[in-house]
Coordinates of C-alpha atoms and ligand atoms in Angstrom, one line a residue:
X20 CA -20.8 -14.7 -8.6
X21 CA -17.2 -14.7 -9.2
X22 CA -14.9 -12.9 -12.1
X23 CA -12.4 -15.3 -14.0
X24 CA -9.4 -14.9 -12.3
X25 CA -7.5 -15.4 -15.8
X26 CA -8.8 -12.5 -17.4
X27 CA -9.1 -12.4 -21.3
X28 CA -7.1 -8.7 -21.0
X29 CA -4.3 -10.0 -18.8
X30 CA -0.8 -10.5 -20.4
X31 CA -0.8 -13.9 -22.5
X32 CA 1.5 -16.8 -20.8
X33 CA 4.4 -16.2 -23.5
X34 CA 4.3 -12.6 -22.2
X35 CA 4.5 -13.6 -18.5
X36 CA 7.4 -15.9 -19.4
X37 CA 9.1 -13.3 -21.4
X38 CA 9.1 -11.2 -18.2
X39 CA 10.1 -13.7 -15.8
X40 CA 13.4 -14.1 -18.3
X41 CA 13.8 -10.3 -18.3
X42 CA 13.5 -10.1 -14.7
X43 CA 15.2 -13.2 -13.8
X44 CA 18.3 -11.8 -11.9
X45 CA 16.7 -8.9 -10.2
X46 CA 14.0 -11.2 -8.9
X47 CA 16.4 -13.7 -7.7
X48 CA 18.3 -10.9 -6.0
X49 CA 15.2 -9.5 -4.4
X50 CA 13.9 -13.1 -3.6
X51 CA 10.9 -13.0 -6.1
X52 CA 10.0 -16.3 -7.1
X53 CA 7.2 -16.0 -10.1
X54 CA 6.1 -19.6 -11.9
X55 CA 5.6 -19.6 -15.3
X56 CA 1.8 -20.3 -14.8
X57 CA 1.2 -17.1 -12.9
X58 CA -1.2 -14.9 -14.2
X59 CA -1.7 -11.0 -13.2
X60 CA -4.2 -10.2 -10.3
X61 CA -7.9 -8.9 -11.5
X62 CA -8.8 -5.8 -9.6
X63 CA -12.3 -7.1 -9.0
X64 CA -10.9 -9.7 -7.1
X65 CA -9.4 -7.3 -4.4
X66 CA -11.4 -7.0 -1.1
X67 CA -12.4 -3.4 -1.4
X68 CA -13.9 -4.3 -4.8
X69 CA -15.4 -7.3 -4.2
X70 CA -17.4 -5.5 -1.1
X71 CA -19.1 -4.0 -4.0
X72 CA -20.3 -6.9 -6.1
X73 CA -19.9 -9.8 -4.3
X74 CA -22.9 -11.0 -2.1
X75 CA -20.5 -13.2 0.2
X76 CA -18.5 -10.1 1.2
X77 CA -21.0 -7.2 0.5
X78 CA -23.6 -7.6 3.4
X79 CA -25.5 -5.4 5.7
X80 CA -21.8 -5.3 8.1
X81 CA -20.0 -4.0 4.8
X82 CA -23.1 -1.4 3.9
X83 CA -22.5 0.0 7.2
X84 CA -18.9 0.1 6.8
X85 CA -18.7 2.2 3.7
X86 CA -21.9 4.3 4.9
X87 CA -19.8 5.0 8.2
X88 CA -17.9 7.7 5.7
X89 CA -20.8 9.9 5.9
X90 CA -21.4 11.3 9.3
X91 CA -25.3 10.6 9.3
X92 CA -24.3 6.8 9.5
X93 CA -21.4 6.9 11.8
X94 CA -22.2 4.9 14.6
X95 CA -21.3 6.2 18.3
X96 CA -20.0 3.3 20.1
X97 CA -17.4 5.0 23.1
X98 CA -14.1 6.0 23.1
X99 CA -12.4 6.2 19.7
X100 CA -15.4 5.6 18.1
X101 CA -17.5 9.0 18.8
X102 CA -18.6 11.7 16.7
X103 CA -15.4 13.6 17.1
X104 CA -13.3 10.7 16.1
X105 CA -15.4 10.0 12.7
X106 CA -15.4 13.4 12.0
X107 CA -11.8 13.5 12.2
X108 CA -11.2 10.5 9.8
X109 CA -14.1 11.7 7.2
X110 CA -12.3 14.6 7.1
X111 CA -8.8 13.6 6.6
X112 CA -10.3 11.7 3.3
X113 CA -11.6 14.9 2.5
X114 CA -9.3 16.0 -0.6
X115 CA -8.7 12.4 -1.7
X116 CA -12.8 11.9 -1.8
X117 CA -12.9 15.1 -3.8
X118 CA -10.1 13.2 -6.5
X119 CA -11.8 9.9 -6.4
X120 CA -15.5 11.2 -6.5
X121 CA -15.2 13.3 -9.7
X122 CA -15.1 10.2 -12.3
X123 CA -18.2 8.7 -10.9
X124 CA -20.4 8.9 -14.1
X125 CA -17.7 7.4 -16.0
X126 CA -16.7 4.8 -13.6
X127 CA -13.6 5.8 -12.8
X128 CA -13.2 5.9 -9.0
X129 CA -9.6 8.1 -9.5
X130 CA -6.7 6.7 -7.3
X131 CA -8.7 3.4 -6.3
X132 CA -10.3 2.0 -9.4
X133 CA -8.9 4.1 -12.2
X134 CA -5.7 6.3 -12.3
X135 CA -6.0 9.8 -11.8
X136 CA -7.2 11.8 -14.7
X137 CA -4.9 14.1 -16.4
X138 CA -5.8 18.0 -16.0
X139 CA -2.5 18.8 -17.3
X140 CA -2.0 18.0 -21.3
X141 CA 1.4 16.9 -22.3
X142 CA 3.4 19.9 -23.4
X143 CA 4.1 20.1 -27.2
X144 CA 7.8 20.8 -26.6
X145 CA 9.9 18.1 -25.2
X146 CA 13.1 19.0 -22.9
X147 CA 16.0 17.0 -23.7
X148 CA 17.3 14.6 -20.9
X149 CA 20.9 14.4 -21.8
X150 CA 21.9 13.2 -18.4
X151 CA 19.0 10.6 -16.9
X152 CA 21.4 10.3 -13.8
X153 CA 20.8 14.1 -13.1
X154 CA 17.1 13.8 -14.4
X155 CA 16.5 11.2 -11.6
X156 CA 18.1 13.1 -8.7
X157 CA 16.2 16.0 -9.5
X158 CA 13.0 14.1 -9.9
X159 CA 13.7 12.9 -6.5
X160 CA 14.8 16.0 -4.7
X161 CA 11.2 17.4 -6.6
X162 CA 9.2 14.4 -5.0
X163 CA 10.5 15.5 -1.7
X164 CA 9.7 19.1 -2.0
X165 CA 6.3 17.9 -3.0
X166 CA 5.9 16.5 0.1
X167 CA 7.3 12.7 -0.4
X168 CA 8.7 11.0 2.4
X169 CA 10.5 8.3 0.4
X170 CA 11.3 7.9 -3.4
X171 CA 12.9 5.3 -5.5
X172 CA 12.5 4.3 -9.2
X173 CA 12.0 1.0 -10.9
X174 CA 11.4 -0.1 -14.7
X175 CA 7.9 -0.9 -15.7
X176 CA 7.0 -4.5 -14.9
X177 CA 3.4 -5.6 -16.1
X178 CA 3.4 -9.0 -14.3
X179 CA 2.2 -6.6 -11.2
X180 CA -0.4 -4.4 -13.1
X181 CA -4.2 -5.7 -12.8
X182 CA -5.2 -7.5 -15.7
X183 CA -8.4 -5.4 -15.3
X184 CA -9.6 -2.3 -13.7
X185 CA -13.3 -2.4 -12.3
X186 CA -15.8 0.1 -14.0
X187 CA -17.5 1.4 -10.8
X188 CA -20.8 1.9 -12.3
X189 CA -21.4 -1.6 -12.4
X190 CA -18.5 -3.3 -11.1
X191 CA -17.6 -4.8 -14.4
X192 CA -14.1 -5.1 -16.0
X193 CA -12.7 -2.4 -18.0
X194 CA -9.2 -2.1 -19.6
X195 CA -6.5 -0.9 -17.4
X196 CA -4.2 0.0 -20.1
X197 CA -1.7 2.9 -19.8
X198 CA 0.0 4.8 -22.3
X199 CA 2.4 2.8 -24.5
X200 CA 6.0 3.8 -24.1
X201 CA 5.9 3.8 -20.5
X202 CA 9.3 3.1 -19.1
X203 CA 9.4 3.8 -15.5
X204 CA 7.5 4.2 -12.2
X205 CA 8.4 6.4 -9.6
X206 CA 7.4 4.9 -6.3
X207 CA 6.7 7.3 -3.5
X208 CA 6.3 6.7 0.3
X209 CA 4.4 8.8 2.3
X210 CA 4.7 8.1 6.2
X211 CA 1.9 8.1 8.7
X212 CA 1.3 9.9 12.0
X213 CA 2.6 8.0 14.3
X214 CA 0.5 9.0 17.3
X215 CA -2.8 8.5 15.4
X216 CA -1.5 4.7 14.5
X217 CA -0.8 4.0 17.9
X218 CA -4.5 4.2 18.9
X219 CA -5.3 1.4 16.3
X220 CA -8.1 0.0 16.4
X221 CA -10.2 3.2 16.3
X222 CA -12.1 5.8 13.8
X223 CA -9.6 8.2 15.1
X224 CA -6.6 6.0 14.1
X225 CA -8.3 5.8 10.4
X226 CA -7.6 9.6 9.9
X227 CA -3.7 8.6 9.7
X228 CA -5.0 6.8 6.6
X229 CA -7.1 9.1 5.3
X230 CA -4.5 12.0 5.7
X231 CA -2.0 10.1 3.6
X232 CA -4.6 9.4 0.8
X233 CA -5.5 13.0 0.7
X234 CA -1.7 13.9 0.8
X235 CA -0.5 11.6 -1.9
X236 CA -3.3 12.6 -4.1
X237 CA -1.9 16.0 -4.4
X238 CA 1.6 15.0 -4.6
X239 CA 1.3 12.6 -7.4
X240 CA -1.0 15.1 -9.2
X241 CA 1.8 17.7 -9.0
X242 CA 4.8 16.0 -9.7
X243 CA 3.0 13.8 -12.8
X244 CA 1.9 17.6 -13.9
X245 CA 5.4 18.7 -13.8
X246 CA 6.6 15.9 -15.6
X247 CA 3.8 16.5 -18.3
X248 CA 4.8 20.2 -18.6
X249 CA 8.5 18.6 -19.8
X250 CA 6.5 17.3 -22.7
X251 CA 6.7 13.6 -21.3
X252 CA 4.0 10.9 -20.2
X253 CA 3.2 10.9 -16.6
X254 CA 0.0 9.2 -15.0
X255 CA -0.6 9.8 -11.5
X256 CA -1.6 6.9 -9.3
X257 CA -2.6 5.7 -6.0
X258 CA -4.1 2.4 -5.1
X259 CA -5.1 1.9 -8.6
X260 CA -3.5 0.2 -11.6
X261 CA -1.0 -1.8 -10.4
X262 CA 0.3 -3.7 -7.2
X263 CA 2.1 -1.4 -4.9
X264 CA 4.4 -3.8 -2.8
X265 CA 6.2 -5.5 -5.5
X266 CA 6.7 -1.9 -7.2
X267 CA 7.9 -0.5 -3.8
X268 CA 10.5 -3.6 -3.4
X269 CA 12.0 -3.1 -6.8
X270 CA 12.4 0.7 -6.3
X271 CA 14.5 0.1 -3.2
X272 CA 11.9 1.5 -0.7
X273 CA 11.9 -1.8 1.8
X274 CA 11.6 -5.4 2.2
X275 CA 8.2 -7.5 2.4
X276 CA 7.2 -8.4 5.9
X277 CA 4.7 -10.9 7.6
X278 CA 2.3 -8.6 7.8
X279 CA 2.1 -8.1 4.2
X280 CA 3.4 -4.9 4.1
X281 CA 6.8 -3.4 2.8
X282 CA 8.8 -2.8 6.0
X283 CA 11.1 0.4 5.4
X284 CA 14.2 1.3 7.2
X285 CA 12.9 4.7 7.8
X286 CA 9.5 4.0 9.2
X287 CA 9.1 0.4 9.3
X288 CA 5.5 -0.4 7.8
X289 CA 4.1 2.9 8.7
X290 CA 4.1 4.3 5.5
X291 CA 1.8 4.5 2.4
X292 CA 2.8 4.5 -1.3
X293 CA 1.6 6.2 -4.4
X294 CA 3.4 5.9 -7.8
X295 CA 3.9 7.3 -11.4
X296 CA 4.2 5.4 -14.4
X297 CA 6.4 7.8 -17.4
X298 CA 8.5 7.6 -20.0
X299 CA 10.7 10.5 -18.9
X300 CA 14.2 9.2 -19.0
X301 CA 15.4 8.0 -15.8
X302 CA 17.7 5.5 -13.8
X303 CA 16.2 3.0 -12.1
X304 CA 17.7 2.1 -8.6
X305 CA 19.3 -1.1 -7.5
X306 CA 17.9 -2.4 -4.2
X307 CA 20.4 -3.9 -1.6
X308 CA 19.6 -6.2 1.0
X309 CA 18.4 -4.9 4.0
X310 CA 18.0 -8.0 6.5
X311 CA 14.5 -7.0 7.5
X312 CA 12.5 -9.8 5.6
X313 CA 15.2 -12.4 7.4
X314 CA 13.7 -10.8 11.2
X315 CA 9.8 -11.8 9.9
X316 CA 11.4 -15.2 9.4
X317 CA 11.6 -15.9 12.9
X318 CA 9.1 -13.1 14.4
X319 CA 5.1 -13.5 14.5
X320 CA 4.4 -10.7 16.7
X321 CA 1.9 -9.1 14.0
X322 CA 0.2 -12.6 13.5
X323 CA -0.3 -13.1 17.0
X324 CA -1.5 -9.7 17.4
X325 CA -4.2 -9.8 14.8
X326 CA -7.8 -10.2 16.4
X327 CA -9.3 -12.4 13.5
X328 CA -6.0 -14.4 12.9
X329 CA -5.8 -13.4 9.3
X330 CA -1.8 -13.6 9.4
X331 CA 0.4 -16.5 8.5
X332 CA 2.6 -18.1 11.1
X333 CA 3.9 -20.5 8.6
X334 CA 6.7 -20.2 5.6
X335 CA 6.1 -18.4 2.3
X336 CA 3.7 -20.3 0.0
X337 CA 2.7 -19.6 -3.6
X338 CA -0.8 -20.9 -3.0
X339 CA -3.8 -18.7 -3.1
X340 CA -6.0 -18.8 0.0
X341 CA -8.9 -17.7 -1.9
X342 CA -10.1 -15.2 -4.8
X343 CA -8.6 -12.2 -3.4
X344 CA -4.8 -13.8 -3.1
X345 CA -2.4 -13.7 -6.0
X346 CA -1.2 -17.2 -6.3
X347 CA 2.1 -18.6 -8.2
X348 CA 4.3 -16.1 -6.8
X349 CA 5.8 -17.2 -3.4
X350 CA 4.9 -15.0 -0.5
X351 CA 3.2 -14.6 2.7
X352 CA -0.2 -14.2 2.1
X353 CA -3.1 -13.1 4.5
X354 CA -6.8 -14.6 5.0
X355 CA -7.9 -10.9 3.7
X356 CA -11.7 -12.1 4.3
X357 CA -11.0 -12.6 7.7
X358 CA -9.3 -9.1 7.9
X359 CA -11.8 -7.5 6.4
X360 CA -14.8 -8.7 8.2
X361 CA -13.0 -7.6 11.2
X362 CA -12.9 -4.1 9.9
X363 CA -16.5 -4.5 8.8
X364 CA -17.4 -5.2 12.4
X365 CA -15.1 -2.2 13.8
X366 CA -16.9 0.0 11.0
X367 CA -13.2 1.6 10.5
X368 CA -10.0 0.1 8.8
X369 CA -7.7 -1.6 11.2
X370 CA -3.8 -1.9 10.9
X371 CA -3.1 -3.2 14.5
X372 CA -0.5 -5.1 12.6
X373 CA 1.4 -2.1 11.3
X374 CA 1.1 -0.6 15.2
X375 CA 2.8 -3.8 16.8
X376 CA 5.3 -4.1 14.2
X377 CA 8.9 -3.6 15.8
X378 CA 10.3 -2.0 12.6
X379 CA 7.2 0.8 13.5
X380 CA 9.9 3.0 15.4
X381 CA 10.3 6.7 16.1
X382 CA 13.8 7.2 15.0
X383 CA 15.1 7.2 18.7
X384 CA 18.5 5.9 19.7
X385 CA 16.7 2.8 21.1
X386 CA 15.2 2.3 18.2
X387 CA 18.0 2.5 16.1
X388 CA 20.0 0.2 17.9
X389 CA 17.2 -2.4 18.1
X390 CA 17.0 -2.2 14.2
X391 CA 20.7 -2.3 13.8
X392 CA 20.5 -5.3 16.1
X393 CA 17.5 -6.9 14.0
X394 CA 18.8 -6.7 10.6
X395 CA 22.5 -8.4 11.5
X396 CA 23.4 -11.8 12.5
X397 CA 22.4 -10.5 16.1
X398 CA 18.8 -10.8 15.0
X399 CA 17.9 -13.2 17.8
X400 CA 19.0 -10.8 20.3
X401 CA 16.4 -8.6 18.7
X402 CA 13.5 -11.0 18.6
X403 CA 14.5 -11.8 22.7
X404 CA 14.6 -7.7 23.2
X405 CA 11.2 -7.2 21.1
X406 CA 9.5 -10.4 23.1
X407 CA 10.8 -9.0 26.3
X408 CA 8.8 -5.6 26.1
X409 CA 5.8 -7.7 24.8
X410 CA 3.0 -6.0 22.4
X411 CA 3.0 -1.9 22.4
X412 CA 0.5 -0.7 24.3
X413 CA -2.4 1.2 22.4
X414 CA -2.6 4.9 22.8
X415 CA -6.0 5.5 24.3
X416 CA -7.9 7.6 22.0
X417 CA -9.0 9.8 24.9
X418 CA -5.4 10.2 25.6
X419 CA -4.6 11.5 22.4
X420 CA -7.5 14.0 22.0
X421 CA -6.2 15.1 25.3
X422 CA -3.0 15.2 24.3
X423 CA -3.7 17.3 21.4
X424 CA -5.2 20.0 23.2
X425 CA -2.0 20.4 25.6
X426 CA 0.0 20.6 22.6
X427 CA 1.3 24.3 22.0
X428 CA 0.1 25.8 18.6
Ligands
B12_12 C1 -7.0 -4.6 -1.3 C2 -6.2 -3.9 -0.2 C3 -6.4 -4.5 0.8 C4 -7.1 -5.5 1.4 C5 -6.9 -6.8 1.4 C6 -5.9 -7.3 0.5 C7 -6.7 -8.1 -0.6 N1 -6.5 -9.3 -0.9 O1 -7.7 -7.7 -1.1 C8 -7.8 -4.9 2.8 C9 -9.2 -4.1 2.6 C10 -8.3 -6.3 3.9 C11 -6.7 -4.2 3.1 C12 -6.0 -4.3 4.3 C13 -4.8 -3.6 4.7 N2 -4.2 -2.6 3.8 CO1 -4.2 -3.0 1.9 N3 -4.2 -2.5 0.0 C14 -4.9 -3.1 -0.8 C15 -4.8 -2.4 -2.0 C16 -5.8 -1.4 -2.6 C17 -4.6 -3.7 -3.2 C18 -3.8 -4.8 -3.0 C19 -4.7 -6.4 -3.6 O2 -5.0 -6.0 -5.0 N4 -4.4 -7.2 -3.4 C20 -5.1 -8.1 -3.8 C21 -4.1 -9.7 -3.9 C22 -2.7 -9.3 -4.8 O3 -3.7 -9.7 -2.4 P1 -2.4 -10.7 -1.9 O4 -2.1 -11.8 -3.0 O5 -2.9 -11.1 -0.5 O6 -1.0 -10.0 -1.9 C23 -0.9 -8.8 -1.2 C24 0.5 -9.1 -0.5 O7 1.0 -10.5 -0.4 C25 1.6 -8.3 -1.5 N5 2.1 -8.4 -2.7 C26 1.0 -8.9 -3.8 N6 1.8 -9.4 -5.2 C27 3.2 -9.5 -4.3 C28 4.5 -10.0 -5.2 C29 5.4 -10.1 -4.5 C30 6.7 -10.8 -4.9 C31 5.5 -9.9 -2.9 C32 6.7 -10.1 -2.0 C33 4.1 -9.3 -2.4 C34 2.8 -9.1 -3.2 O8 0.4 -7.0 -1.9 C35 -1.2 -7.7 -1.7 C36 -1.3 -6.5 -0.6 O9 -2.5 -6.7 -0.5 C37 -3.3 -2.2 -1.9 C38 -2.8 -0.7 -2.9 C39 -2.2 -1.5 -4.1 N7 -2.9 -1.4 -5.0 O10 -1.5 -2.8 -4.2 C40 -3.4 -1.6 -0.4 C41 -2.1 -1.8 0.4 C42 -1.5 -3.0 0.3 N8 -2.6 -1.8 1.8 C43 -2.0 -1.3 2.9 C44 -2.6 -1.0 3.8 C45 -1.3 -0.4 4.9 C46 -3.4 -2.1 4.6 C47 -3.4 -1.6 6.1 C48 -2.8 -1.6 7.4 C49 -4.8 -0.6 6.4 C50 -4.5 0.5 6.4 N9 -5.4 1.0 7.9 O11 -4.1 1.3 5.8 C51 -4.4 -3.5 6.3 C52 -3.5 -4.5 6.4 C53 -3.7 -5.7 6.2 C54 -3.2 -6.9 6.1 N10 -2.2 -7.0 7.0 O12 -3.0 -7.5 4.9 C55 -0.8 -0.7 1.9 C56 0.7 -1.1 2.4 C57 1.5 -0.1 2.6 C58 3.1 -0.9 3.0 N11 3.7 -0.3 3.9 O13 3.4 -2.1 2.1 C59 -1.4 -0.5 0.3 C60 -0.2 -0.6 -0.5 C61 -1.9 0.8 0.1 C62 -1.2 2.3 0.2 N12 -1.5 3.0 -0.3 O14 -0.3 2.1 0.6 N13 -5.4 -4.0 1.8
SF4_13 S1 5.7 -7.9 13.6 FE1 7.7 -9.2 13.3 S2 7.0 -11.0 11.6 FE2 5.5 -9.2 11.6 S3 5.9 -7.9 10.0 FE3 6.8 -7.1 11.8 S4 8.8 -8.1 12.1 FE4 7.7 -9.3 10.7
SF4_14 S1 -5.7 -5.3 9.6 FE1 -6.2 -5.8 11.4 S2 -7.4 -7.5 10.9 FE2 -6.4 -7.0 9.2 S3 -4.2 -8.4 9.2 FE3 -3.9 -6.7 10.1 S4 -4.1 -7.1 12.2 FE4 -5.4 -8.2 11.2

């Protein structure tokens, strides 16, 4: 069974061409190349969503994968995959789960297959925003106060919105529309716990992912609620509604890497993103070239370390690997069927390609010197240094547990 990738609900060819013209110069500055035969991606075709309706993905292995998020079905397979590891991972997801499960009856898996429903109404009286620059600075400060690590702002660009969202009652297409007058997207970055990430692959490591979904759920709800209290629209969003990566790049938070992630100067790929769609008058950021992507041109560490060899070794292309890949935009693309197949075997998520990336640093002096080199004309020296160090060693889950026992309160 396969859903049409060119959905009747998506933007028309004329609308795509108009957006390509509108963003021509900013796309060129960011190295984004979108062809005029581009069509929006349909959420029904992403690997997670396919795992619920596509028999070629939905096997007894993937069923076991989702089941393992309930303790009675969590397997026990030794270090990193024991009851305590699954217990911590599943607990880390708990707040995010409360949000995503509350719309089950209406087919809205909030934060994943549909935006987070608004508990706060838009205030009937609207504050005057006389100085959008100052408002932008304030919003960025408040996002950090609520707990975001990174914040950037960009204009709405519907090319990156899903043509349809999935109705999770029966996994059929549903409308993915936002309020009409949305103008900007606030993109926030949430750094992941470095010690937990060092234990990938393991169920224990999955706690680093669950923790940030639970954190970001609270942060987007709080910031959206503040904006709505000012009398403006704000839709709180996690993985739903739109592709986060092009938005994070456009908001100036980092550059796209071979490992399919945005590499930020602060945390490399060890960061997750959330977003808020709003009509609050704000000023978009103007990203500056960072030189990170150019380093990826000469490095293949993530691709070599990926167990199922899902990552590309060659040049970016605009060809789609399979129905879960967005085509007609030039980029590095993964074979995500291979990637998700590996997760299904593990019964937990993987992020080896995040762990081994040399930009995934802890901000030590050595890390900072390496990053300066890697993003300069001396990047080949940085490559030699990174290769000399080899693949970073995985932190053994039992050592992680031993270390937290030793840490002072
Ligand atoms: C579905 C999904 C997956 C699928 C794979 C994607 C797929 N094709 O189905 C699976 C389950 C396998 C997966 C794996 C992982 N994911 Co994931 N995933 C998503 C999700 C929810 C939707 C993306 C989607 O619809 N992809 C379908 C099509 C568009 O895929 P694609 O053509 O291959 O495009 C990918 C990239 O090329 C890029 N991209 C898309 N359009 C464009 C356009 C331009 C111009 C550029 C430069 C790039 C770009 O984004 C896509 C990411 O999948 C996003 C959140 C979101 N809403 O964006 C998170 C997201 C991309 N995942 C994320 C992460 C971290 C991971 C993992 C490390 C797992 C983990 N433990 O966290 C691995 C990494 C695997 C890898 N190297 O690819 C993060 C990335 C953060 C970052 N630093 O950039 C995101 C943004 C979630 C988040 N909350 O932050 N993921
Ligand atoms: S490991 Fe190397 S190629 Fe892969 S994302 Fe990191 S820097 Fe880029
Ligand atoms: S998440 Fe794991 S399986 Fe998927 S691309 Fe990264 S290293 Fe490969």
